[in-house]
PDB file of C-alpha atoms in Angstrom:
ATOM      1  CA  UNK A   1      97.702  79.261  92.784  1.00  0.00           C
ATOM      2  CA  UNK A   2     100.418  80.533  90.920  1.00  0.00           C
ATOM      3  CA  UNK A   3      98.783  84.428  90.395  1.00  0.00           C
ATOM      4  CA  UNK A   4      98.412  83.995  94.080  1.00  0.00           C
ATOM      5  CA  UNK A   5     102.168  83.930  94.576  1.00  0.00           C
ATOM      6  CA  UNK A   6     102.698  85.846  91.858  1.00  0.00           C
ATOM      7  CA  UNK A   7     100.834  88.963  94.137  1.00  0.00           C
ATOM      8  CA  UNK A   8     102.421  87.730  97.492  1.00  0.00           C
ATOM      9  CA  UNK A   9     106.251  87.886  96.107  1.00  0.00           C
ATOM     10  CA  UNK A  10     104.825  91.686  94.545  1.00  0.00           C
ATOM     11  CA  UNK A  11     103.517  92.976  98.028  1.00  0.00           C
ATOM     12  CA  UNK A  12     106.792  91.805  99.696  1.00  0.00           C
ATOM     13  CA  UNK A  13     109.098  93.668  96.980  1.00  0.00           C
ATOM     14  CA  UNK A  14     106.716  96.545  97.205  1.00  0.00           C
ATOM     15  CA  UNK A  15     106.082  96.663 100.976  1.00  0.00           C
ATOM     16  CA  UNK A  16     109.332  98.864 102.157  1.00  0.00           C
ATOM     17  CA  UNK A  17     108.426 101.785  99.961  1.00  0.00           C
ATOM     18  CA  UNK A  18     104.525 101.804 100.890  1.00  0.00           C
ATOM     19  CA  UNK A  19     106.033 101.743 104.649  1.00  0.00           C
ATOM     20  CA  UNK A  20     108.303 105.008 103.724  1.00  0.00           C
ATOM     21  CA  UNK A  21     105.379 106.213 102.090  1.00  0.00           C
ATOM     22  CA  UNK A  22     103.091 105.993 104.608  1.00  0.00           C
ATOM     23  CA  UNK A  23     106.008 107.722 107.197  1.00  0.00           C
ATOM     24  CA  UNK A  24     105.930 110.714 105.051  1.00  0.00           C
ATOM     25  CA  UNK A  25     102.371 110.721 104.896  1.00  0.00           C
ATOM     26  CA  UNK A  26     101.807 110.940 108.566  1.00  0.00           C
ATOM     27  CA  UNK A  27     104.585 113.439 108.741  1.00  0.00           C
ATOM     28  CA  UNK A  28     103.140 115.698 106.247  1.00  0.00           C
ATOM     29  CA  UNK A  29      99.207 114.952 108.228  1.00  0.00           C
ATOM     30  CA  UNK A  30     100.463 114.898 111.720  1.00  0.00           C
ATOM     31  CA  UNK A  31      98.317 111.510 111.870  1.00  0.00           C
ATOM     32  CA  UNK A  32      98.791 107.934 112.003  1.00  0.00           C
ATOM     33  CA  UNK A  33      99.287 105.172 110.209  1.00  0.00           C
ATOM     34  CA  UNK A  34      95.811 104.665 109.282  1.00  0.00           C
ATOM     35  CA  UNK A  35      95.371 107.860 108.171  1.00  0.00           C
ATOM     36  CA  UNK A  36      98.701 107.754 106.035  1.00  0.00           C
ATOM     37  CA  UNK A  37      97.413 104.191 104.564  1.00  0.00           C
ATOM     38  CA  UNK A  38      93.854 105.883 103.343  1.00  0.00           C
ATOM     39  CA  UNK A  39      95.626 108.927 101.422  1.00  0.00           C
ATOM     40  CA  UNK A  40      97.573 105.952  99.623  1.00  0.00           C
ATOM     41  CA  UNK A  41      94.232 104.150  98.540  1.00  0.00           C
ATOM     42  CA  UNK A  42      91.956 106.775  98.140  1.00  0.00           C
ATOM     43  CA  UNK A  43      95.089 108.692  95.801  1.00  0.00           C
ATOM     44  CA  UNK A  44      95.631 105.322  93.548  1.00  0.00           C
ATOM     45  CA  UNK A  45      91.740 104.786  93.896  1.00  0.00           C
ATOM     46  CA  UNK A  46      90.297 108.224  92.592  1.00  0.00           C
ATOM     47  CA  UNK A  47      93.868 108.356  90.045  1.00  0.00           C
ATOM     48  CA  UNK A  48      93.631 104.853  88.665  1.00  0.00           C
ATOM     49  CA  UNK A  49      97.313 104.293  89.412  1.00  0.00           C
ATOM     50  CA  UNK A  50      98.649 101.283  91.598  1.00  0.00           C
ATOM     51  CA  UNK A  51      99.152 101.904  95.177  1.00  0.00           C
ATOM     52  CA  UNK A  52     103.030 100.913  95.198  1.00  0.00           C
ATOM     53  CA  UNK A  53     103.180 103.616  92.078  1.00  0.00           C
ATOM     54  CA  UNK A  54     101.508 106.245  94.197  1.00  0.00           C
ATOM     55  CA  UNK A  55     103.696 105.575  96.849  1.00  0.00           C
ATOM     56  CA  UNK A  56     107.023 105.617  94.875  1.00  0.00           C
ATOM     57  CA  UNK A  57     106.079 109.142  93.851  1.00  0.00           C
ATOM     58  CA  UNK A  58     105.919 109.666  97.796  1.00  0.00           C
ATOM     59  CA  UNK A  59     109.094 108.796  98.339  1.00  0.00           C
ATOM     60  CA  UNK A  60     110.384 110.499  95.444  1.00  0.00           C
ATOM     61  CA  UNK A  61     109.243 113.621  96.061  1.00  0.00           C
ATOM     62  CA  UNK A  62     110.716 114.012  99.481  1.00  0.00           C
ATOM     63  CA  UNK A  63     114.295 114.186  97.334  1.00  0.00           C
ATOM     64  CA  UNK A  64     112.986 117.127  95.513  1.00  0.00           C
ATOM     65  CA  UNK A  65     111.447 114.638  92.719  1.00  0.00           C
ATOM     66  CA  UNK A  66     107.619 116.955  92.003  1.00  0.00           C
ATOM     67  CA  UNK A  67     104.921 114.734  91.959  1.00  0.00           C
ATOM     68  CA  UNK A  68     103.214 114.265  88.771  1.00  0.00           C
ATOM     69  CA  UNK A  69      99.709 116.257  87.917  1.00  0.00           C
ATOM     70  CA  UNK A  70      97.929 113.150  87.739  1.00  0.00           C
ATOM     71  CA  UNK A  71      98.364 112.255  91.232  1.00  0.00           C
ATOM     72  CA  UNK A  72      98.498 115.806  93.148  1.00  0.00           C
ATOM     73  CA  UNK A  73      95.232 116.693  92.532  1.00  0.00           C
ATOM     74  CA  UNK A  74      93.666 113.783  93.875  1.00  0.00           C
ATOM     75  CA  UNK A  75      96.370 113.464  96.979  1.00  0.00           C
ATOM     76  CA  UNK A  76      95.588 116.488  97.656  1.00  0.00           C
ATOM     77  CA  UNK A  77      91.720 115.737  97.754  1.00  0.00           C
ATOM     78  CA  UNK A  78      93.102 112.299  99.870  1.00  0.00           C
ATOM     79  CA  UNK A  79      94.609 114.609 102.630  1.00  0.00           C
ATOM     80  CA  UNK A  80      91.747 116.841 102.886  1.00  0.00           C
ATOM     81  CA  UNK A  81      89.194 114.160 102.962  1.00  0.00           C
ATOM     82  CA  UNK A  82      91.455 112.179 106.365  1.00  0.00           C
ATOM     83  CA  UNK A  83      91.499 115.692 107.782  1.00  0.00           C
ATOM     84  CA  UNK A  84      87.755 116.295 107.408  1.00  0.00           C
ATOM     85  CA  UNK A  85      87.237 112.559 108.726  1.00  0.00           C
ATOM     86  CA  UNK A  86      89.687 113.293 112.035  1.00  0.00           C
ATOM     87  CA  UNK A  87      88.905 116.996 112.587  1.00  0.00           C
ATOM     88  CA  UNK A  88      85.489 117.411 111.992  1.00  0.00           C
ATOM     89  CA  UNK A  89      83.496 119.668 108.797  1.00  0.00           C
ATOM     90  CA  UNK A  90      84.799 122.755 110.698  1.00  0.00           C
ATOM     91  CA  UNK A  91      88.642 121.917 110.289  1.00  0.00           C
ATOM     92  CA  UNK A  92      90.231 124.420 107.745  1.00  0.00           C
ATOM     93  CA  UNK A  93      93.554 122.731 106.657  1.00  0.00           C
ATOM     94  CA  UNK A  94      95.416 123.159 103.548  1.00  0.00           C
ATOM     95  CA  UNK A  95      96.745 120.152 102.241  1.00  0.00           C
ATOM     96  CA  UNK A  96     100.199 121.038 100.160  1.00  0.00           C
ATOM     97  CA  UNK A  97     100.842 117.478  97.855  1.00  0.00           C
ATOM     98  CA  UNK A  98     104.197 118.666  96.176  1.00  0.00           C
TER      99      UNK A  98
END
């Protein structure tokens, strides 16, 4: 029971910057919220990195911060994976993960 809090207190500290995160994503996809919330997993899925770590790197690089190697490459692969899901195999966007 105690883990179990443990994980509830983390996802409320963690929550703001996953919502910020998600903002910019949907910015930067011209989607939704859905579609902002699946380049967060699939990016600390593919990247082994926690999703609240994925997302502070987000929000960090919309101050200029770049976004580490380890999790461009497979944002990058995120974004283009929603697009091909929401557009159709014929879309030809280029997804630019600072």
């Amino acid at each position: 029971m105690s883990e179990e809090n443990a994980q509830l207190k983390q996802a409320i500290r963690t929550r703001p910057v996953v919502d910020q995160a998600r903002g910019v994503l949907m910015t930067v996809l011209h989607g939704d919220a859905d579609d902002a919330w699946q380049v967060l997993r699939q990016t600390s899925q593919h990247a082994n990195v926690p999703l609240r770590d994925v997302a502070s790197w987000v929000v960090s690089s919309t101050g200029g911060t770049p976004m580490c190697e380890d999790l461009r490459v497979p944002m990058r692969k995120a974004m283009e994976r929603v697009w091909r899901q929401r557009d159709g195999e014929g879309s030809r966007r280029t997804a630019s993960a600072s």
